[in-house]
Structure formats: structure tokens, C-alpha cells
XYZ file of N, CA, C and O in Angstrom:
572
model
N -5.930 12.087 -31.730
C -5.846 12.724 -30.303
C -7.036 13.673 -29.746
O -6.828 13.364 -28.247
N -7.855 13.770 -30.263
C -9.203 14.432 -29.679
C -9.907 13.332 -28.799
O -10.528 14.031 -27.885
N -9.842 12.004 -29.638
C -10.634 10.862 -28.801
C -10.244 10.899 -27.877
O -10.640 10.457 -26.491
N -8.693 10.615 -27.143
C -7.941 10.561 -26.382
C -8.451 11.587 -25.300
O -8.311 11.352 -23.563
N -8.169 12.746 -25.797
C -8.589 13.898 -24.413
C -10.273 13.543 -24.363
O -10.509 14.049 -23.038
N -10.949 13.416 -25.097
C -12.265 13.309 -24.691
C -12.223 12.160 -23.289
O -13.301 11.937 -22.629
N -11.577 10.630 -23.784
C -11.702 9.895 -23.044
C -10.738 9.963 -21.948
O -11.618 9.969 -20.825
N -9.859 11.195 -21.623
C -9.663 11.318 -20.282
C -10.151 12.263 -19.238
O -10.525 11.920 -18.351
N -11.064 13.444 -20.241
C -11.863 14.129 -19.733
C -13.124 13.079 -18.862
O -13.554 13.280 -17.742
N -13.482 12.053 -19.879
C -14.603 11.273 -19.202
C -14.003 10.285 -18.336
O -14.719 10.178 -17.176
N -13.000 9.747 -17.690
C -12.405 9.649 -17.293
C -12.244 10.193 -16.012
O -12.440 9.626 -14.615
N -11.670 11.332 -16.228
C -11.803 12.498 -14.772
C -13.078 12.510 -14.561
O -13.031 12.571 -13.111
N -14.183 12.738 -15.072
C -15.570 12.739 -14.740
C -15.960 12.125 -13.890
O -16.768 11.839 -12.947
N -15.322 10.761 -14.158
C -16.250 9.684 -13.686
C -15.118 9.305 -12.217
O -15.698 8.827 -10.977
N -14.060 9.806 -11.784
C -13.293 9.497 -10.848
C -13.663 10.747 -10.015
O -13.944 10.439 -8.962
N -14.298 11.788 -10.372
C -14.964 12.974 -9.618
C -15.967 12.344 -9.326
O -16.795 12.911 -8.083
N -16.928 12.032 -9.745
C -18.219 11.075 -9.504
C -18.186 10.100 -8.202
O -19.046 10.109 -7.318
N -17.342 9.119 -8.264
C -17.175 8.122 -7.237
C -16.630 8.706 -6.451
O -16.712 8.731 -5.262
N -15.769 9.880 -6.297
C -15.084 10.564 -4.911
C -16.099 11.419 -4.691
O -16.304 11.212 -3.317
N -17.185 12.011 -5.157
C -18.318 12.958 -4.663
C -19.307 12.019 -3.601
O -19.700 12.298 -2.974
N -19.696 10.719 -4.549
C -21.041 10.050 -3.866
C -20.655 9.106 -3.035
O -21.692 8.228 -2.485
N -19.348 8.641 -2.825
C -18.660 8.070 -2.053
C -17.577 8.302 -0.809
O -16.607 8.850 -1.385
N -18.093 9.279 0.105
C -17.096 10.147 1.054
C -15.769 8.896 1.814
O -14.973 9.023 1.998
N -16.131 7.338 2.003
C -15.193 7.006 2.611
C -13.843 6.726 1.183
O -12.643 6.288 1.816
N -14.493 6.354 0.018
C -13.732 6.091 -0.947
C -12.629 7.078 -0.982
O -11.434 7.257 -1.431
N -13.507 8.386 -0.954
C -12.617 10.146 -0.855
C -11.577 9.850 -0.119
O -10.442 10.535 0.127
N -12.359 9.829 1.285
C -11.049 10.043 2.495
C -9.878 8.521 2.209
O -8.594 9.435 2.535
N -10.126 7.749 1.822
C -9.121 6.736 1.625
C -8.155 7.272 0.320
O -6.734 7.100 0.669
N -8.484 7.984 -0.543
C -7.770 8.417 -1.746
C -6.920 9.606 -1.361
O -5.769 9.602 -1.312
N -7.766 10.257 -0.162
C -6.949 11.697 0.226
C -5.758 11.114 1.111
O -4.705 11.426 0.855
N -5.955 9.838 1.607
C -4.955 9.402 2.558
C -3.781 8.627 1.840
O -2.660 9.227 2.381
N -3.965 8.100 0.754
C -2.973 7.207 0.137
C -1.947 8.380 -0.483
O -1.303 8.691 -0.599
N -2.925 9.577 -1.132
C -2.361 10.927 -1.930
C -1.213 11.300 -0.672
O -0.112 11.723 -0.996
N -1.586 11.759 0.112
C -1.054 12.406 1.189
C 0.139 11.609 1.825
O 1.449 11.766 1.808
N 0.116 9.887 1.899
C 1.295 9.348 2.054
C 1.657 9.479 0.828
O 3.110 9.364 1.334
N 1.812 8.955 -0.263
C 2.621 9.096 -1.706
C 3.328 10.565 -1.462
O 4.779 10.732 -1.758
N 2.647 11.489 -1.084
C 3.504 12.865 -1.211
C 4.215 13.443 0.498
O 5.374 13.304 -0.254
N 3.861 12.663 1.057
C 5.288 12.375 2.134
C 6.417 11.888 2.145
O 7.683 11.964 2.568
N 5.755 10.707 1.082
C 7.345 9.653 0.929
C 7.894 10.071 -0.186
O 8.993 10.454 -0.351
N 7.001 11.043 -1.164
C 7.896 11.770 -2.316
C 8.787 13.273 -1.653
O 10.004 13.058 -2.035
N 8.174 13.737 -0.410
C 9.129 14.589 0.265
C 9.881 14.486 1.101
O 10.111 15.556 1.817
N 10.196 13.590 1.394
C 10.816 13.109 3.052
C 11.901 14.164 2.745
O 12.056 14.723 3.598
N 13.322 13.783 1.741
C 14.260 14.935 2.319
C 13.474 16.502 2.330
O 14.266 16.811 3.495
N 12.494 17.069 1.766
C 12.210 17.971 2.145
C 11.336 18.122 3.691
O 11.442 19.703 4.295
N 10.629 17.460 3.838
C 9.835 17.305 5.205
C 10.545 17.168 6.391
O 9.791 17.736 7.242
N 11.121 16.182 6.050
C 11.883 15.839 7.478
C 12.886 16.780 8.495
O 13.790 17.163 7.583
N 12.466 17.564 9.489
C 13.074 18.227 10.245
C 14.788 17.822 10.557
O 15.531 19.139 10.480
N 14.794 16.717 10.722
C 16.130 16.001 11.206
C 16.708 15.216 10.493
O 15.804 14.431 9.655
N 17.847 14.619 10.217
C 18.663 13.496 9.772
C 17.781 12.495 10.500
O 18.193 12.388 11.771
N 17.089 11.125 9.678
C 16.565 10.094 10.950
C 17.763 9.222 11.482
O 17.409 8.430 12.013
N 18.359 9.160 11.044
C 19.581 8.501 11.452
C 21.064 8.971 12.316
O 21.592 8.551 12.974
N 20.922 10.421 12.513
C 21.905 11.144 13.050
C 21.541 10.901 14.465
O 20.433 11.276 15.393
N 22.593 10.497 15.480
C 22.402 10.214 17.445
C 22.552 11.338 17.920
O 23.207 12.291 17.401
N 22.214 11.928 18.962
C 22.043 12.714 19.494
C 22.280 12.635 20.906
O 20.929 12.982 21.795
N 22.820 11.578 21.692
C 22.222 11.142 22.887
C 21.986 12.139 23.868
O 21.262 11.461 24.666
N 22.997 13.223 24.244
C 22.142 14.120 24.866
C 20.797 14.544 25.112
O 20.296 14.865 26.264
N 20.359 14.536 23.735
C 18.663 14.817 23.397
C 17.533 13.343 23.737
O 16.193 13.575 23.423
N 18.358 11.975 24.060
C 17.962 10.822 24.241
C 16.432 10.880 24.918
O 16.591 11.714 26.042
N 15.870 10.092 24.711
C 14.131 10.126 25.717
C 13.411 11.617 25.489
O 12.715 11.093 26.654
N 13.424 12.644 24.692
C 12.593 13.534 24.955
C 11.354 13.478 24.977
O 10.963 13.214 23.502
N 10.147 14.191 25.310
C 9.095 14.185 25.190
C 8.928 15.005 24.012
O 9.532 16.092 23.580
N 7.723 14.691 23.280
C 7.693 15.718 22.421
C 7.279 17.224 23.147
O 6.881 17.836 23.905
N 8.223 18.193 21.794
C 7.901 19.755 22.143
C 7.872 20.169 20.676
O 8.147 19.824 19.376
N 8.462 21.808 20.705
C 8.423 21.883 19.598
C 9.354 22.256 18.643
O 9.863 22.101 17.375
N 10.931 21.815 19.567
C 12.012 20.934 18.178
C 11.580 19.724 17.939
O 11.949 19.629 16.833
N 11.218 19.320 18.743
C 10.893 17.592 18.095
C 9.910 17.113 18.129
O 8.935 17.076 19.365
N 8.887 17.294 17.210
C 7.391 16.974 17.514
C 6.828 16.253 18.079
O 5.477 15.936 18.686
N 7.072 14.953 17.602
C 6.970 13.447 17.951
C 8.052 13.068 19.011
O 7.795 11.796 19.756
N 8.991 13.815 19.551
C 9.591 13.468 20.543
C 11.048 12.665 20.156
O 11.133 12.530 18.738
N 12.278 12.380 20.752
C 13.043 10.850 20.388
C 13.229 10.032 21.360
O 12.584 9.619 22.128
N 13.913 9.083 20.092
C 13.967 7.617 20.554
C 15.536 7.671 21.810
O 16.165 8.472 22.114
N 15.797 6.340 22.018
C 16.741 5.915 22.960
C 18.395 6.606 22.395
O 19.338 7.283 23.451
N 18.462 6.889 21.443
C 19.474 7.405 20.902
C 19.623 8.974 20.484
O 20.646 9.288 19.763
N 18.665 9.417 20.807
C 18.198 10.979 20.680
C 18.006 11.614 18.991
O 17.969 12.541 18.622
N 17.423 10.297 18.345
C 16.848 10.970 16.846
C 15.654 11.144 16.732
O 14.631 10.823 18.134
N 15.251 12.126 16.022
C 14.053 12.954 15.940
C 13.129 11.203 14.779
O 13.125 11.180 14.221
N 11.889 11.362 15.997
C 11.068 10.452 15.890
C 10.184 10.732 14.451
O 10.016 9.904 13.779
N 9.873 12.109 14.624
C 9.054 12.316 13.185
C 9.539 12.306 11.948
O 9.248 11.548 11.145
N 11.136 12.716 11.946
C 11.817 12.210 10.751
C 12.032 11.048 10.601
O 11.718 10.594 9.069
N 12.040 10.165 11.583
C 12.138 8.768 11.299
C 11.060 8.163 10.710
O 10.883 7.096 9.616
N 9.589 8.735 11.198
C 8.406 7.877 10.755
C 8.249 8.616 9.278
O 7.681 8.234 8.145
N 8.558 9.939 9.237
C 8.384 10.510 7.499
C 9.552 9.736 6.538
O 8.775 9.231 5.462
N 10.512 9.321 7.206
C 11.325 8.403 6.036
C 10.735 7.322 5.675
O 11.118 6.118 4.914
N 10.459 6.571 6.863
C 10.184 5.022 7.021
C 8.855 4.962 5.695
O 8.609 3.732 5.268
N 8.123 5.903 5.782
C 6.836 5.724 4.680
C 7.295 5.854 3.399
O 6.988 5.155 2.479
N 8.539 6.662 2.977
C 9.055 6.299 1.961
C 9.599 4.892 1.806
O 9.153 4.157 0.425
N 10.064 4.438 2.506
C 10.517 2.531 2.604
C 9.255 2.002 2.345
O 9.319 0.844 1.569
N 8.498 2.317 3.171
C 6.984 1.217 3.192
C 6.546 1.405 1.941
O 5.886 0.305 1.620
N 6.377 2.317 1.178
C 5.732 2.666 0.117
C 6.705 1.734 -1.027
O 6.001 1.128 -2.017
N 7.754 2.356 -0.815
C 8.821 1.579 -2.061
C 8.388 -0.097 -1.660
O 8.129 -1.010 -2.615
N 8.676 -0.575 -0.678
C 8.247 -2.285 -0.398
C 6.963 -2.656 -0.909
O 6.626 -3.051 -1.835
N 5.595 -1.698 -0.481
C 4.559 -2.144 -1.084
C 4.285 -1.937 -2.675
O 3.695 -3.186 -3.170
N 4.913 -0.952 -3.127
C 4.788 -1.194 -4.269
C 5.365 -1.625 -5.423
O 5.401 -3.036 -6.377
N 6.608 -2.602 -4.890
C 7.476 -3.802 -5.346
C 6.681 -5.036 -4.852
O 7.132 -5.846 -6.152
N 5.892 -5.141 -3.564
C 5.563 -6.505 -3.814
C 4.286 -6.901 -4.489
O 4.122 -7.632 -5.214
N 3.345 -5.774 -4.777
C 2.163 -5.896 -5.903
C 2.941 -5.635 -6.949
O 2.292 -6.586 -8.325
N 3.999 -5.143 -7.677
C 4.117 -5.407 -8.975
C 5.152 -6.644 -9.245
O 4.413 -7.498 -10.351
N 5.155 -7.427 -8.080
C 6.292 -8.832 -8.435
C 4.797 -9.627 -8.393
O 4.994 -10.670 -9.059
N 3.743 -9.639 -7.408
C 2.910 -10.958 -7.443
C 2.015 -10.205 -9.305
O 1.625 -11.585 -9.394
N 1.762 -9.048 -9.554
C 1.453 -9.183 -10.564
C 2.176 -9.626 -11.783
O 1.507 -10.278 -12.896
N 3.663 -9.330 -12.011
C 4.278 -9.947 -12.768
C 4.182 -11.500 -12.655
O 4.154 -12.131 -13.660
N 4.557 -12.095 -11.546
C 4.178 -13.639 -11.502
C 2.916 -13.953 -12.109
O 3.063 -15.015 -12.671
N 2.200 -13.545 -11.460
C 0.378 -13.523 -12.266
C 0.115 -13.555 -13.289
O -0.396 -14.619 -13.986
N 0.754 -12.946 -13.890
C 0.438 -12.698 -15.321
C 1.522 -13.682 -16.086
O 1.049 -14.092 -16.875
N 2.548 -14.043 -15.739
C 3.570 -14.811 -16.528
C 2.272 -15.924 -16.011
O 2.828 -17.355 -17.352
N 2.465 -16.506 -15.067
C 1.549 -17.838 -14.460
C 0.409 -18.210 -15.665
O 0.665 -19.046 -16.056
N -0.718 -16.979 -15.269
C -1.912 -17.222 -16.031
C -1.626 -17.163 -17.580
O -2.375 -18.122 -18.174
N -0.719 -16.469 -18.114
C -0.301 -16.540 -19.333
C 0.165 -17.644 -19.891
O -0.340 -18.316 -21.039
N 0.895 -18.323 -19.497
C 1.256 -19.950 -19.585
C 0.377 -20.708 -19.435
O 0.227 -21.483 -20.482
N -0.368 -20.785 -18.507
C -1.414 -21.513 -18.200
C -2.710 -21.344 -19.183
O -3.038 -22.647 -19.956
N -2.545 -20.368 -19.535
C -4.063 -20.196 -20.753
C -3.429 -20.166 -21.959
O -4.553 -21.297 -23.057
N -2.052 -20.418 -22.413
C -1.673 -20.396 -23.687
C -1.403 -22.257 -23.980
O -2.196 -23.116 -24.774
N -1.050 -23.011 -22.498
C -0.786 -24.286 -22.791
C -2.248 -24.966 -22.375
O -2.738 -26.036 -23.005
N -3.239 -24.334 -21.737
C -4.742 -25.089 -21.685
C -4.073 -26.915 -20.880
O -3.496 -26.708 -20.295
N -5.411 -27.247 -21.017
C -5.568 -28.749 -20.782
C -5.175 -28.668 -19.055
O -6.159 -27.603 -18.644
N -4.453 -29.692 -18.999
C -4.560 -30.626 -17.129
C -3.681 -28.953 -16.371
O -4.001 -29.156 -15.534
N -2.668 -28.760 -17.223
C -1.819 -27.400 -16.013
C -2.965 -26.671 -15.923
O -2.793 -26.163 -14.786
N -3.757 -26.073 -17.108
C -4.507 -24.994 -16.653
C -5.508 -25.329 -15.783
O -5.849 -24.576 -14.680
N -6.623 -26.272 -15.502
C -7.102 -26.920 -14.693
C -6.728 -26.975 -13.185
O -7.101 -26.899 -12.232
N -5.041 -27.679 -12.960
C -4.673 -28.242 -12.094
C -4.327 -26.401 -11.684
O -4.362 -26.385 -10.125
N -3.394 -26.211 -11.900
C -3.120 -24.384 -11.601
C -4.257 -23.895 -10.941
O -4.175 -22.881 -9.626
N -5.491 -23.373 -11.849
C -6.852 -23.156 -11.152
C -7.439 -23.432 -10.312
O -7.757 -22.534 -8.989
N -7.543 -24.978 -10.109
C -7.802 -25.293 -8.604
C -6.971 -25.008 -7.448
O -7.667 -25.161 -6.599
N -5.581 -25.257 -7.982
C -4.776 -25.026 -6.551
C -5.215 -23.595 -6.111
O -5.179 -23.198 -4.850
N -4.896 -22.439 -7.241
C -5.799 -20.897 -6.880
C -6.583 -21.008 -6.053
O -7.089 -20.250 -4.925
N -7.621 -21.774 -6.512
C -9.071 -21.156 -6.063
C -9.021 -21.894 -4.774
O -9.998 -21.470 -4.030
N -8.147 -23.269 -4.215
C -8.154 -23.789 -2.929
C -8.026 -22.617 -1.925
O -8.257 -22.567 -1.025
N -6.801 -21.630 -2.036
C -6.798 -20.378 -1.786
C -8.046 -20.018 -1.671
O -7.696 -19.097 -0.315
N -8.689 -19.625 -1.745
C -10.013 -18.445 -1.714
C -11.047 -19.308 -0.936
O -11.648 -18.632 -0.425
N -11.051 -20.702 -0.902
C -12.137 -21.302 -0.258
C -11.861 -21.671 1.468
O -10.449 -21.690 1.629
N -12.818 -21.319 1.928
C -12.596 -21.502 3.248
C -13.952 -22.838 3.811
O -15.272 -22.266 3.612
N -13.887 -23.334 4.621
C -15.003 -24.366 5.077
C -16.064 -23.102 5.812
O -15.458 -21.581 6.350
N -16.969 -23.376 5.487
C -18.169 -23.004 5.683
C -18.265 -22.261 7.185
O -19.057 -21.464 7.975
N -18.237 -23.801 8.572
C -18.212 -23.129 9.797
C -16.840 -22.424 10.108
O -17.497 -21.600 11.466
N -16.145 -22.126 9.105
C -15.114 -21.195 9.789
C -15.152 -20.017 9.771
O -14.331 -19.359 10.484
N -16.175 -19.820 8.829
C -16.072 -18.512 8.115
C -16.704 -17.556 9.420
O -16.312 -16.312 9.367
N -17.846 -17.471 9.971
C -17.835 -17.085 11.234
C -16.791 -16.227 12.086
O -17.067 -15.430 12.791
N -16.354 -17.535 12.696
C -14.949 -17.168 13.309
C -13.446 -16.723 13.059
O -13.366 -15.346 13.599
N -13.748 -16.948 11.835
C -12.968 -15.855 10.786
C -13.082 -14.601 10.810
O -12.218 -13.857 11.325
N -14.315 -13.887 10.591
C -14.945 -12.513 10.576
C -15.178 -12.263 12.162
O -14.642 -10.905 12.280
N -15.425 -12.811 12.764
C -14.719 -12.162 14.358
C -13.772 -12.160 14.713
O -13.436 -11.532 16.201
N -12.595 -13.012 14.208
C -11.340 -13.115 15.160
C -11.178 -13.878 15.728
O -10.289 -13.990 16.868
N -12.032 -14.943 16.332
C -12.133 -16.016 17.209
C -10.653 -16.577 17.055
O -10.927 -17.329 15.965
């Protein structure tokens, strides 16, 4: 048990070192953590029901009662953004989980079987990462 605690504190020290030494990483981690917290706490943070219409309040500019204003149906935009963070996070986690699971199954099967199938799948997937050298500068510039 003490080995696990030592390993955990070592990992914590390493994470702290990385965040202190690289401010961009710290900023990205803070933004990600903030997005996750907003998504989890959406029912508490949203000031209004995101789907409730209030037509007399339609297209209101930002004010103290509606910090981001209202849309064409009078729905509070800030509440809709907060609830959308929850949906977006669920979609992202689902997509990453599904692609990880598919990659693990395909990689495990090809690694177990080996031979032609392993080479064919490896080359197929490797071709997705390759780009012609002449196109590289244009792709980087967005031309």
C-alpha cells in the first residue's frame, strides 16, 4: 500500500512540475478543468431553463437578467451555452472512447494474427498519416 502512495505522490509531483514549467500546458489544463466543471455543474450554474421559450423576451441584448442576451424564442443564451458544454463533453468522451476501443480491438487482433493482415492494416493506417512533401507547406498555411 505504501508503494502505491509513494507512486501517487511522485506522479503528483511530476504533474506539478510540468504545469509549473510550461505555462501553456497549465492554461490548457485549467481551461479543460473549467469546461468539465461547468459541464458537471450545469444544472446548478444555468440561471434559466435552456429550452423554455419566453417570446416577449426575444432578442434581448445582454443585461443583468440575461448576461448573454436571448435568442429569437426568448431563451437565455448563457443557459444554452452552459448546457451545450455538457452535451459537447459527452460527445467528445464518447468519440474518444469508441475510437480507443476500436483501435485496441483491431490492433490486438492484427498483432495476435500477425502476417499479411498485420502488414496490410499497418500500411493502410500508416497511409493516413503520410502526406506528399509538396503539399505540406500549403497544408500548414491553410492554402
